Short mmCIF file of C-alpha atoms in Angstrom, two decimals:
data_model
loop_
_atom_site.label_atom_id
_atom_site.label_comp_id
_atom_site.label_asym_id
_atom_site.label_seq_id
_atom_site.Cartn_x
_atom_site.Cartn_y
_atom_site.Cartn_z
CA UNK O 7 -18.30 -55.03 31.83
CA UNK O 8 -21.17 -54.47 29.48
CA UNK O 9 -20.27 -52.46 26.51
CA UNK O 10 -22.39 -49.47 25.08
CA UNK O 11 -23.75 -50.99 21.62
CA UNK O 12 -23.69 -48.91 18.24
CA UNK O 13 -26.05 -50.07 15.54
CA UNK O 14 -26.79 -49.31 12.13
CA UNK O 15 -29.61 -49.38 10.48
CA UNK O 16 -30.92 -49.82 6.90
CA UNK O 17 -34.08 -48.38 5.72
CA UNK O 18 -35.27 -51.10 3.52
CA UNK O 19 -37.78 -50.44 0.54
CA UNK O 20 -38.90 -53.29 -1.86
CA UNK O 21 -35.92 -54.63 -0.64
CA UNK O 22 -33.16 -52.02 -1.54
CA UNK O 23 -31.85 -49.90 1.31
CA UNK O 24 -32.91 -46.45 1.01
CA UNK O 25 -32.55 -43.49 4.05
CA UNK O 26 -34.96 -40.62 4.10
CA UNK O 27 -34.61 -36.88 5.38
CA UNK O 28 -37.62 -36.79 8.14
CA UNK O 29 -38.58 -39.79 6.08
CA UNK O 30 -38.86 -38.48 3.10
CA UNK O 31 -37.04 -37.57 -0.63
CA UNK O 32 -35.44 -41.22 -0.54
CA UNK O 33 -32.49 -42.59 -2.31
CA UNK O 34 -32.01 -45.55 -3.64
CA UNK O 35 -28.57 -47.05 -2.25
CA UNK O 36 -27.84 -50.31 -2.37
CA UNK O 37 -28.44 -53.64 -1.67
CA UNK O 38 -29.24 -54.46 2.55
CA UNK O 39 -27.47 -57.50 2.42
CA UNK O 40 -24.13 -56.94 1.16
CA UNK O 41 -24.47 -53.68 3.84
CA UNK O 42 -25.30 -55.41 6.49
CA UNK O 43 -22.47 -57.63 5.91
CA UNK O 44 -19.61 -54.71 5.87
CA UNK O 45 -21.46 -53.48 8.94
CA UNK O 46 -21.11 -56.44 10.58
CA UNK O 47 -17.24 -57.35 9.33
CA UNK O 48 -16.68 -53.74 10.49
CA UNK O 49 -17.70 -54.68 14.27
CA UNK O 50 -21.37 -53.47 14.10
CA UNK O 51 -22.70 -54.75 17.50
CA UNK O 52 -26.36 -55.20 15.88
CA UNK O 53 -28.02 -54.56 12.75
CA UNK O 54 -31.06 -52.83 11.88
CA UNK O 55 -33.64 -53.23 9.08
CA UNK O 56 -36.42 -50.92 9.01
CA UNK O 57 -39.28 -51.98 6.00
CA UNK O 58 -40.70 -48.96 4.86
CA UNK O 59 -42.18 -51.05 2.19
CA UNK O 60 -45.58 -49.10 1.49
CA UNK O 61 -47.48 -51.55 -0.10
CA UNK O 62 -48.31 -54.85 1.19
CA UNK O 63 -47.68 -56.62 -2.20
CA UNK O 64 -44.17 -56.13 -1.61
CA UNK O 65 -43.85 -57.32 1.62
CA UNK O 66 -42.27 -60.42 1.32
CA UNK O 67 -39.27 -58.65 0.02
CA UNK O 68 -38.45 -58.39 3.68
CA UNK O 69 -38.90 -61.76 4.04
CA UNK O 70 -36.34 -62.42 1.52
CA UNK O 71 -33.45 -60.06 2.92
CA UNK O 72 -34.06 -61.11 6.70
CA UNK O 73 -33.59 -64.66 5.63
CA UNK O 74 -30.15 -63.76 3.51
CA UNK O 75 -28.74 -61.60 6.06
CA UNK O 76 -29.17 -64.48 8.63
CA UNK O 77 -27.49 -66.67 7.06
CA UNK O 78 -24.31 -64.61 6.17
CA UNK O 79 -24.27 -62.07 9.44
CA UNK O 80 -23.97 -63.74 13.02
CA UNK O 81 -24.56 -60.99 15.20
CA UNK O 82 -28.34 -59.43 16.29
CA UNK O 83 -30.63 -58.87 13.86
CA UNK O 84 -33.65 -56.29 14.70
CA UNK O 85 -36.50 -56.10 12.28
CA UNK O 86 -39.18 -53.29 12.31
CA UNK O 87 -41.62 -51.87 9.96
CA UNK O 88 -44.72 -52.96 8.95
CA UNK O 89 -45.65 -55.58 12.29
CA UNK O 90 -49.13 -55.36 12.54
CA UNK O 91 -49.61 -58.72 14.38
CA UNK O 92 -48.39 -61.89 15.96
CA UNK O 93 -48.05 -63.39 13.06
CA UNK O 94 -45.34 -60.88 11.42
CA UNK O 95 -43.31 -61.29 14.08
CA UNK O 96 -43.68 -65.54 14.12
CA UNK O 97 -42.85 -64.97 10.16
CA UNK O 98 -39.57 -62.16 10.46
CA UNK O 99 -37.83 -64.44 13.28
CA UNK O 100 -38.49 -67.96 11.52
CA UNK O 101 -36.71 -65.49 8.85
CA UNK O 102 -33.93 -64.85 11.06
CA UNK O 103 -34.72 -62.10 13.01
CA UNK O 104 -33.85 -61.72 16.64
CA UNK O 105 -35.80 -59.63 17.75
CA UNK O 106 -38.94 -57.80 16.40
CA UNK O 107 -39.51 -53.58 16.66
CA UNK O 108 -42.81 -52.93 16.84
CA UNK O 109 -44.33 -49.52 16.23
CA UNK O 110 -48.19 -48.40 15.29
CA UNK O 111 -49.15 -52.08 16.41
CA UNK O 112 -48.11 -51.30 19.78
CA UNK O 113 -49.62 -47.96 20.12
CA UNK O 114 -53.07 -49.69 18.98
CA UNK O 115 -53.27 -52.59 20.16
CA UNK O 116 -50.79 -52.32 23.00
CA UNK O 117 -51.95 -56.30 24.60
CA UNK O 118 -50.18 -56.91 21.15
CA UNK O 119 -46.92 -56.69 23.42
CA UNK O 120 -48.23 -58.73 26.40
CA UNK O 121 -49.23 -61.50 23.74
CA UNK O 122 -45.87 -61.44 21.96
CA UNK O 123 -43.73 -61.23 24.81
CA UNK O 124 -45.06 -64.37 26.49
CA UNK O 125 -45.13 -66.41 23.12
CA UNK O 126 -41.88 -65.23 21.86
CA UNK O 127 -39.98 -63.81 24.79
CA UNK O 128 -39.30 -60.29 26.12
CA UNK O 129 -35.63 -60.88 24.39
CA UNK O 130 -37.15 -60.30 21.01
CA UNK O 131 -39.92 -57.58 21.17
CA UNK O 132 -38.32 -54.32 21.09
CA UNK O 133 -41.50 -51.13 21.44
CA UNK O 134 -40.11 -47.99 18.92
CA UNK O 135 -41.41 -44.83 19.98
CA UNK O 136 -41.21 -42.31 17.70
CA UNK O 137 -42.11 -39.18 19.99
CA UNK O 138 -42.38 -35.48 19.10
CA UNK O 139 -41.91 -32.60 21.74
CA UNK O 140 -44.91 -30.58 22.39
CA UNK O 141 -44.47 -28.18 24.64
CA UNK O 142 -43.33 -29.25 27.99
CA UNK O 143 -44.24 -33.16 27.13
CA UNK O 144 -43.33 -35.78 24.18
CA UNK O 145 -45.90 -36.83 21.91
CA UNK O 146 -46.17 -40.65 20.48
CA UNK O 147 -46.67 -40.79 16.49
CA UNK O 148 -47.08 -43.48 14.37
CA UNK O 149 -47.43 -44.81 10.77
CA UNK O 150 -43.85 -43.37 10.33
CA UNK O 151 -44.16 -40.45 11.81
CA UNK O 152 -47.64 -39.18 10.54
CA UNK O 153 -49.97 -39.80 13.02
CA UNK O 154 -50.51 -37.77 16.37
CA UNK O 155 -51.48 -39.90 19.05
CA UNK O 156 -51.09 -37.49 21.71
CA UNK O 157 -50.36 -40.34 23.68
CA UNK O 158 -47.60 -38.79 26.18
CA UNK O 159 -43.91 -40.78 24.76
CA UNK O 160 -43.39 -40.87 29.16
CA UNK O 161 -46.11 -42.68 30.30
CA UNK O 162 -46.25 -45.03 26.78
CA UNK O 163 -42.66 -46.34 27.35
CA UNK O 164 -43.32 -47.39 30.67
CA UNK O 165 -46.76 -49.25 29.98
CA UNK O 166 -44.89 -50.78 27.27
CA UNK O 167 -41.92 -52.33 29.54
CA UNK O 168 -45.07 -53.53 31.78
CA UNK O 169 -46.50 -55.12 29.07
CA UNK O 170 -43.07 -57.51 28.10
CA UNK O 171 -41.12 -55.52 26.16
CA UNK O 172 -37.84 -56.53 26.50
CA UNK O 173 -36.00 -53.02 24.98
CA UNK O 174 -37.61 -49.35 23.67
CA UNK O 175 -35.81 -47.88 20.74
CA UNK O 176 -36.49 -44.50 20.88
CA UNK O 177 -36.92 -42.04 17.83
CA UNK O 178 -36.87 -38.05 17.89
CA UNK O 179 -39.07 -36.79 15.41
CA UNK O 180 -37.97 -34.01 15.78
CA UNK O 181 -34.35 -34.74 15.37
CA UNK O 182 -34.81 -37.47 13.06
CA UNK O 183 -32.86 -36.34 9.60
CA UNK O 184 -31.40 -33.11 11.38
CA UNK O 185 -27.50 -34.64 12.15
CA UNK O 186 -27.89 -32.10 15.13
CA UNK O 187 -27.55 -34.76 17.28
CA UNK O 188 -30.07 -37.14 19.81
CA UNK O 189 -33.09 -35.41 21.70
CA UNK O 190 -31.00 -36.47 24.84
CA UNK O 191 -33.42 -35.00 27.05
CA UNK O 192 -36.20 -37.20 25.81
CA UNK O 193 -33.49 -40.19 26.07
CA UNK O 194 -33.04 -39.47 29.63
CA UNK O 195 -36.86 -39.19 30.59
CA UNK O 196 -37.34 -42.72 29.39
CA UNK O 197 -34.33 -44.64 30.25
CA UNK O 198 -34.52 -43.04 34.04
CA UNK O 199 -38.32 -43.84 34.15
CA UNK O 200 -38.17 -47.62 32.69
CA UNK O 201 -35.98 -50.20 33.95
CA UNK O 202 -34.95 -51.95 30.51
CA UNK O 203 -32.46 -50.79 27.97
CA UNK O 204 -32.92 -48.03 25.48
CA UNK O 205 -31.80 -47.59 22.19
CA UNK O 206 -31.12 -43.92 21.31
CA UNK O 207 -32.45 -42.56 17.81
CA UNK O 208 -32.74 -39.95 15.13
CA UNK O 209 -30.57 -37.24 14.41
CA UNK O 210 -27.47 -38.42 14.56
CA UNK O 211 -24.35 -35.76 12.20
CA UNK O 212 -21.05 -36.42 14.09
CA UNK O 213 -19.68 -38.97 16.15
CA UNK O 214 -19.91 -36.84 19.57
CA UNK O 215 -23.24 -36.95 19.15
CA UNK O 216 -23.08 -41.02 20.01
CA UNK O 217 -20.54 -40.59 22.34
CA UNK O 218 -23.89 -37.68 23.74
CA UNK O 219 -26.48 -40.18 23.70
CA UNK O 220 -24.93 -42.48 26.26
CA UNK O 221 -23.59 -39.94 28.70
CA UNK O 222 -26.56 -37.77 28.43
CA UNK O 223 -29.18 -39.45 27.55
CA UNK O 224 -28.36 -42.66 29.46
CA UNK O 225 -28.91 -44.83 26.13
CA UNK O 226 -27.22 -48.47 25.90
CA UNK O 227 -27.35 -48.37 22.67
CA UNK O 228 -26.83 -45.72 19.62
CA UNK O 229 -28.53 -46.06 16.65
CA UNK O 230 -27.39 -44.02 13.44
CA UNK O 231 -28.20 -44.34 9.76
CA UNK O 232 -26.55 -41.66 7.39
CA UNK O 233 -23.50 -41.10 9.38
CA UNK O 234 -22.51 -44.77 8.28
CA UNK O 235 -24.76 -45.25 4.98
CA UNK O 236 -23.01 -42.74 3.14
CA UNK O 237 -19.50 -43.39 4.29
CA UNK O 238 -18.90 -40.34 6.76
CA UNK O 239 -17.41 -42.86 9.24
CA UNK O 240 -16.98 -46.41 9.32
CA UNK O 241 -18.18 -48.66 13.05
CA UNK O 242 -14.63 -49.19 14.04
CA UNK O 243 -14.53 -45.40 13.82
CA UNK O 244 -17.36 -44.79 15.67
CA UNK O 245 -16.08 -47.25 18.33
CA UNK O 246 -12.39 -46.31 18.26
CA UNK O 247 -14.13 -42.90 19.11
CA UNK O 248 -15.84 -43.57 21.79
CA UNK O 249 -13.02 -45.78 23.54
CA UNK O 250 -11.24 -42.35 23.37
CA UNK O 251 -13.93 -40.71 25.17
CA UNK O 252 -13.95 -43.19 27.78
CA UNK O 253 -17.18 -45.21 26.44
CA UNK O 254 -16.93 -48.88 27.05
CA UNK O 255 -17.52 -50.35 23.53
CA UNK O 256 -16.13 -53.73 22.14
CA UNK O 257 -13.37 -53.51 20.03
CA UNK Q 18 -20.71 -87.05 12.39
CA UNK Q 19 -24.50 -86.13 13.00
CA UNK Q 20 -25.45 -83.18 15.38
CA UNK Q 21 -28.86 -82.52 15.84
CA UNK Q 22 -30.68 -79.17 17.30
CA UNK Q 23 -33.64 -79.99 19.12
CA UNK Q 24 -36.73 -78.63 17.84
CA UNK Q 25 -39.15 -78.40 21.00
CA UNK Q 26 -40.94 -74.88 19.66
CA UNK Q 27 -39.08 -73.57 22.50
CA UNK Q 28 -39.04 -69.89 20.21
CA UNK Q 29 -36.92 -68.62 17.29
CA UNK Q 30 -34.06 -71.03 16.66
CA UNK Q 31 -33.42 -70.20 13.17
CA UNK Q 32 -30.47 -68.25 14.00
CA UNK Q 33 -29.08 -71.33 15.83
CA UNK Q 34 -29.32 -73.32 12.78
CA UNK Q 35 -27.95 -70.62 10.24
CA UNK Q 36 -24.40 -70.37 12.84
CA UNK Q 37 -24.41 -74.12 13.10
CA UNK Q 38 -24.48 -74.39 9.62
CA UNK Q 39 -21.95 -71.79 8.39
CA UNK Q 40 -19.48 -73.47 11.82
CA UNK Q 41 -20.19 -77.16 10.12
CA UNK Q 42 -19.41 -76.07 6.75
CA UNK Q 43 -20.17 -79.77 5.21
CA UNK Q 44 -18.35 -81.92 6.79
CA UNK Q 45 -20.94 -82.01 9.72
CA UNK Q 46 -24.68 -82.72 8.47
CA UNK Q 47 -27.03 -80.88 11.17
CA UNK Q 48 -30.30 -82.00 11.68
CA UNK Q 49 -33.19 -80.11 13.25
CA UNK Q 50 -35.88 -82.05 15.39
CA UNK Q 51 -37.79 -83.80 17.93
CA UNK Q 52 -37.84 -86.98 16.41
CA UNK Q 53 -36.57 -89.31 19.27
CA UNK Q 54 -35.18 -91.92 17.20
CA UNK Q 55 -32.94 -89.47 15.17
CA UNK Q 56 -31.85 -87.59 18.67
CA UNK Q 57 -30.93 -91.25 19.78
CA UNK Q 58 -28.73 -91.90 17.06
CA UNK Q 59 -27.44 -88.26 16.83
CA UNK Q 60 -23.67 -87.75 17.88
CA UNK Q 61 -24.08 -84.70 19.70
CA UNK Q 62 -26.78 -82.57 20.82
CA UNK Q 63 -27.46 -78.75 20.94
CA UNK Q 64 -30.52 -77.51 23.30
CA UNK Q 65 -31.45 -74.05 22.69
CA UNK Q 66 -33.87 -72.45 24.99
CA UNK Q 67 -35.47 -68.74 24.58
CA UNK Q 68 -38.39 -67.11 26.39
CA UNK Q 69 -39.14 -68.40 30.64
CA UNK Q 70 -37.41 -70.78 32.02
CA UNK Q 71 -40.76 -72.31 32.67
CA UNK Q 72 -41.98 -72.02 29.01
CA UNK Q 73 -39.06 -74.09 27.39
CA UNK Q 74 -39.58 -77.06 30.55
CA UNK Q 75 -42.84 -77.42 29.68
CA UNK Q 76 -42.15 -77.28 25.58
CA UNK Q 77 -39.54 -79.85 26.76
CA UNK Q 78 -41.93 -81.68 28.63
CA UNK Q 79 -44.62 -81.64 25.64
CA UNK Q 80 -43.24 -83.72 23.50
CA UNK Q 81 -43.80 -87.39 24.62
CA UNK Q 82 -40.51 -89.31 25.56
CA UNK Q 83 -38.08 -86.31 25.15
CA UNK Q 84 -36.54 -85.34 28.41
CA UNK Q 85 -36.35 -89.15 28.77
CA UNK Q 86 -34.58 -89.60 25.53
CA UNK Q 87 -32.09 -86.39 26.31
CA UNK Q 88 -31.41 -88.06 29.47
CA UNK Q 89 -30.59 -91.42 27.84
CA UNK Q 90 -28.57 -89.13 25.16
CA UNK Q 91 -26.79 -87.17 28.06
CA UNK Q 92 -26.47 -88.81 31.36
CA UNK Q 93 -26.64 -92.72 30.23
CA UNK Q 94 -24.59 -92.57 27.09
CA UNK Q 95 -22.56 -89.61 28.21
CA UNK Q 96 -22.61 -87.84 24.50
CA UNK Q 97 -21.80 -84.63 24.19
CA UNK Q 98 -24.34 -81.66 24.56
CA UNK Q 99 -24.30 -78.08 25.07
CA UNK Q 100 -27.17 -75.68 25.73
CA UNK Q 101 -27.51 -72.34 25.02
CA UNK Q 102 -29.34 -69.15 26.91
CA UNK Q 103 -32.27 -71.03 28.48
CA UNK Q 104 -30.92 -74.17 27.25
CA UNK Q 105 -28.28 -74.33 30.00
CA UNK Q 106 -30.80 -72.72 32.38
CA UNK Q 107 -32.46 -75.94 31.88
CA UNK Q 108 -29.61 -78.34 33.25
CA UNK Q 109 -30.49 -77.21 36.70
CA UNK Q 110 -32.89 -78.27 39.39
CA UNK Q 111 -35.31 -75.33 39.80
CA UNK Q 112 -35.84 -72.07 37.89
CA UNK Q 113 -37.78 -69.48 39.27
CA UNK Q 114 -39.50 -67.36 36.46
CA UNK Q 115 -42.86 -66.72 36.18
CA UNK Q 116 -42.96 -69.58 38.86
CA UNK Q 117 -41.00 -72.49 40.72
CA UNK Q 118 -40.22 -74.84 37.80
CA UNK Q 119 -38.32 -78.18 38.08
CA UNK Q 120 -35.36 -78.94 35.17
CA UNK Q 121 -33.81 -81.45 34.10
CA UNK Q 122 -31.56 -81.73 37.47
CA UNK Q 123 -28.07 -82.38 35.47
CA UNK Q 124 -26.02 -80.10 37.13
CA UNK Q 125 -27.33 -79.13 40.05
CA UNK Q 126 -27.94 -75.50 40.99
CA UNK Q 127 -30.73 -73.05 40.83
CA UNK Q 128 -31.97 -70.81 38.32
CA UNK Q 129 -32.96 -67.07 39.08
CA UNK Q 130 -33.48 -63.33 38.74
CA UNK Q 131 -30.16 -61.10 38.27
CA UNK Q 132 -30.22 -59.00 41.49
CA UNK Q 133 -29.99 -55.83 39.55
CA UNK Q 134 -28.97 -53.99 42.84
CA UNK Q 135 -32.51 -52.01 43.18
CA UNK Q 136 -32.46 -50.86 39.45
CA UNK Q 137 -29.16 -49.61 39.52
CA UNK Q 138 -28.46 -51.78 36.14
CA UNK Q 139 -31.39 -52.70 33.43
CA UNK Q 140 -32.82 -55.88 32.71
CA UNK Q 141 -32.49 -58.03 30.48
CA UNK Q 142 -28.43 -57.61 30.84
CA UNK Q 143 -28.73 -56.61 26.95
CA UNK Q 144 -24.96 -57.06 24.75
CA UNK Q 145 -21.96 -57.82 24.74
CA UNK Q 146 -19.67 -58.37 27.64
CA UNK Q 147 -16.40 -59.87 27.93
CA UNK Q 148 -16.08 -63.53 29.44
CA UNK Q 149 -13.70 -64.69 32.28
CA UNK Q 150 -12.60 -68.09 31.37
CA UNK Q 151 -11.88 -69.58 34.67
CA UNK Q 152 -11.57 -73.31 33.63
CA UNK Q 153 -10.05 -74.90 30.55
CA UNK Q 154 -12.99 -75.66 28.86
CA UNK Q 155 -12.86 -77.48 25.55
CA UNK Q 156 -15.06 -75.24 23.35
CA UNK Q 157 -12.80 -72.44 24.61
CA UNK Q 158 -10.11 -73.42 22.11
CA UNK Q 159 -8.20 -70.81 21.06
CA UNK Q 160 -10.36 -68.53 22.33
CA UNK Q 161 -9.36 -65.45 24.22
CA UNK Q 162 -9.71 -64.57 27.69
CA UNK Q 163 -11.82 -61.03 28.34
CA UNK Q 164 -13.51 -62.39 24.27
CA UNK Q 165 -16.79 -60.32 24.48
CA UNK Q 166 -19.53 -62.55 23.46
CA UNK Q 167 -23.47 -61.36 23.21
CA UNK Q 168 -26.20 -61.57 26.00
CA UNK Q 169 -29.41 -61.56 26.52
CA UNK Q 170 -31.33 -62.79 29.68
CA UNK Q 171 -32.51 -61.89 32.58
CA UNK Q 172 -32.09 -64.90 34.86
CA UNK Q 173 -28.85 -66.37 35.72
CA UNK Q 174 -27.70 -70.03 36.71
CA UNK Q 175 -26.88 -70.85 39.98
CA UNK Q 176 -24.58 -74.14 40.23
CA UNK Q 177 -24.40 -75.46 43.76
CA UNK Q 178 -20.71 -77.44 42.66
CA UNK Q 179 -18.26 -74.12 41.63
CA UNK Q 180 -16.26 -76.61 39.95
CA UNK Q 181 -18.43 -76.98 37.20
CA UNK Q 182 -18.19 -73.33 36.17
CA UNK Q 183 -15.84 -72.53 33.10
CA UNK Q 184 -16.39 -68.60 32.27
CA UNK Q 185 -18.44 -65.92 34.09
CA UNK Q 186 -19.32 -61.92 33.23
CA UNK Q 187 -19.03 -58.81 35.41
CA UNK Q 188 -22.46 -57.05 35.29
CA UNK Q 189 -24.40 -56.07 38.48
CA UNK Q 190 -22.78 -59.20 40.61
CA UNK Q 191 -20.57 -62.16 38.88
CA UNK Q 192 -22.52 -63.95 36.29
CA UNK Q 193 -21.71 -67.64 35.79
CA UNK Q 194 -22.04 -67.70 31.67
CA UNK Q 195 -20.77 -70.76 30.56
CA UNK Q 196 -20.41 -74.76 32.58
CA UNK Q 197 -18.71 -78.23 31.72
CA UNK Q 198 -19.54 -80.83 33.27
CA UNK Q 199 -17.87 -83.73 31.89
CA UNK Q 200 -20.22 -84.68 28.34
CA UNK Q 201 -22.48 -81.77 29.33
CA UNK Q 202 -21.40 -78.23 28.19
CA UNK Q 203 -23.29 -74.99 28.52
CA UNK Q 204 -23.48 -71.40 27.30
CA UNK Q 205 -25.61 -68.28 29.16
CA UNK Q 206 -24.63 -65.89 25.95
CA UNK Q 207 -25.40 -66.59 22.85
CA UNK Q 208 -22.59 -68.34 20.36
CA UNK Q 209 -24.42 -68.39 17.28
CA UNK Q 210 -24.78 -64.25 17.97
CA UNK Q 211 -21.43 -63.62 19.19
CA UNK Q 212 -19.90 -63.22 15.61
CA UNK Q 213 -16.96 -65.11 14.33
CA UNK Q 214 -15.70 -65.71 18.10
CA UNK Q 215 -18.87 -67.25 18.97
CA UNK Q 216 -18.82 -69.42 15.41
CA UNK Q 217 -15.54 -70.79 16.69
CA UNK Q 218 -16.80 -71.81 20.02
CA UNK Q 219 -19.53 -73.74 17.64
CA UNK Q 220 -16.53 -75.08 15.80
CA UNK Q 221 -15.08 -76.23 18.98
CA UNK Q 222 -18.15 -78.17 19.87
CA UNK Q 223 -18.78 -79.89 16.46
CA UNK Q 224 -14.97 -80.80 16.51
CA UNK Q 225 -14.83 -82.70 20.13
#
């Protein structure tokens, strides 16, 4: 049976992890490798880097920790943040990436994902939506979190699984920073209107909340950041948690 | 003892290299290539595979002398080699993605599309699931039955001789995820993924 995956991720800046309320007032906490590694010893099923490196001068920082982690951590490795173009992606997985989250790119140039997908392979390019409710609909924003598309977050995840993507990791604006828990209605639009898996995201305060975002919003996998980065609960936690709630997960 | 990974821009192997490495600590020197000569002289062979089915054939095909060279390697000198994800799609006769592709016809069987039971379960079967060794293979040493190991594809391998099968995975029908056929070994998940359980089953290959 396939198990329900939980993932942290690391906001990465100049290469130092750092995690934001609603993405901003950052903290400087560590270094990503060495945390990616506990993660991973601690039964992580993936890892996740997000490069909210602001300038481009620095951008080869994530260069540098994609390449360590690889070599010291054996299980997925998702990069996003900062993929503008085909060749971002070529440079992150001859890092050591596995697969690729793209973000504004795909929003603006959305044949981006049709391009990438055939020359890389749907099992790599994951779309992140980062959607904000608006009324009765979701909204699509991008450039971490600033812009208003007013694309609708519905109709964008589907044209995105036509166009190759092989998985949509989906981020609440609204919840994102809260710990009040998944927008689980938003999770359940997409993953019952697209056909490939979805990763659940922002918001995340207890464990329920996980154990939430796969029974109600039909998510395969969890994503969470603070809950782990500052020691509230370890993976095998998480996962010993969810086993009690009846969540496949591997332990 | 020489084991190369063949380098046929087939997509992102670097993660195959890093698990090889860490599995061969030093005693095994891994080499990374096309060069025919050095896959000739090689003791074993690892073919990755990511992307179509019909991508990596033609990659394969691409490179002048290859396929003929893996088939010397494989079926001629009966050396050991295992391919991973696409990699052991490759070993069949046909594939089916994108559109009807010929492999390399080693163990026969056909390649295609997980019958997802009318959406009822996504695609790409995303994660980990647990394995069902049903044969004694050799780079299952001392490794569990019900292990979970890490997947990603979308396409599964068909063989036409059961026998040849040595673990499958419960996801919207029976999945056949790993083969041996004598010299010829193959994985559907992903090894150098699959944590320190999939770095053994590395281990176990280097060490036939």
């Amino acid at each position: 049976m396939l198990k329900n995956r939980i993932i942290p991720c690391l906001d990465v800046k100049n290469g130092r992890v750092v995690k934001g309320i609603n993405f901003v007032d950052l903290k400087d906490a560590g270094d990503p490798v060495e945390q990616a590694k506990i993660y991973s010893d601690g039964g992580a099923d993936e890892i996740c880097f997000l490069d909210i490196t602001a300038s481009n001068e620095n951008r080869d920082t994530i260069y540098d920790v994609v390449e360590r982690t690889s070599k010291k951590c054996f299980v997925p490795l998702t990069v996003g943040g900062g993929v503008r173009g085909v060749e971002d992606i070529n440079k992150l997985l001859n890092c050591g990436a596995d697969k690729v989250s793209i973000n504004t790119a795909a929003v603006q140039k959305p044949e981006m994902i049709i391009e990438s997908s055939k020359k890389f392979g749907s099992q790599c390019i994951v779309v992140a939506i980062d959607a904000k409710k608006n009324g009765n609909k979701w909204e699509v924003f991008t450039h971490g979190g600033r812009n208003n598309t007013n694309v609708d977050a519905i109709e964008f995840a589907k044209k995105m699984e036509d166009n190759g993507a092989g998985e949509l990791l989906v981020t609440s604006m609204d919840r994102d920073g809260t710990q009040i828990g998944y927008d689980n209605e938003l999770m359940l639009k997409i993953s019952s209107t697209v056909n490939i898996p979805i990763i659940a995201s922002g918001g995340v305060g207890n464990l329920d909340h996980l154990v939430d975002g796969i029974r109600l919003g039909n998510a395969s996998a969890v994503l969470a950041a603070s809950i782990f980065h500052y020691g509230t609960h370890s993976i095998n936690e998480a996962k010993q948690y969810l086993n009690l709630k009846g969540i496949p997960v591997r332990i | 003892m020489n084991v190369t990974i063949v380098d046929y821009n087939s997509g992102n192997i670097s993660s195959v290299i890093n698990s090889f490495k860490e599995a061969a600590k030093d005693k095994v020197n891994i080499e990374v290539t096309s060069n025919l000569n050095k896959i000739k002289s090689s003791d074993k062979v690892v073919l990755p595979g990511q992307g179509s089915f019909k991508s990596c054939v033609d990659a394969l095909n691409g490179i002048n002398g290859l396929v003929e060279t893996l088939n010397e390697f494989a079926i001629t000198n009966k050396k050991p080699l295992l391919g991973i994800c696409v990699g052991l799609q490759m070993l069949a006769d046909l594939g089916y993605e994108e559109t009807q592709t010929k492999g390399l016809g080693w163990i026969s069987g056909k390649v295609s599309k997980i019958n997802n039971q009318n959406n009822k379960f996504k695609l790409p079967h995303i994660g980990w699931n647990e394995i069902n060794i049903i044969k004694d293979s050799k780079i299952f040493k001392d490794i569990e039955n019900k292990s979970h190991m890490y997947f990603v594809h979308s396409y599964e391998f068909i063989p036409e001789d059961k026998n040849v099968i040595s673990a499958t995975t419960e996801y919207s029908s029976n999945i056949v995820c790993s083969v041996e056929k004598e010299n010829i070994f193959g994985t559907q998940f992903h090894p150098e993924k699959s944590d320190k359980l999939g770095i053994k089953i590395i281990e176990n290959f280097l060490n036939l």
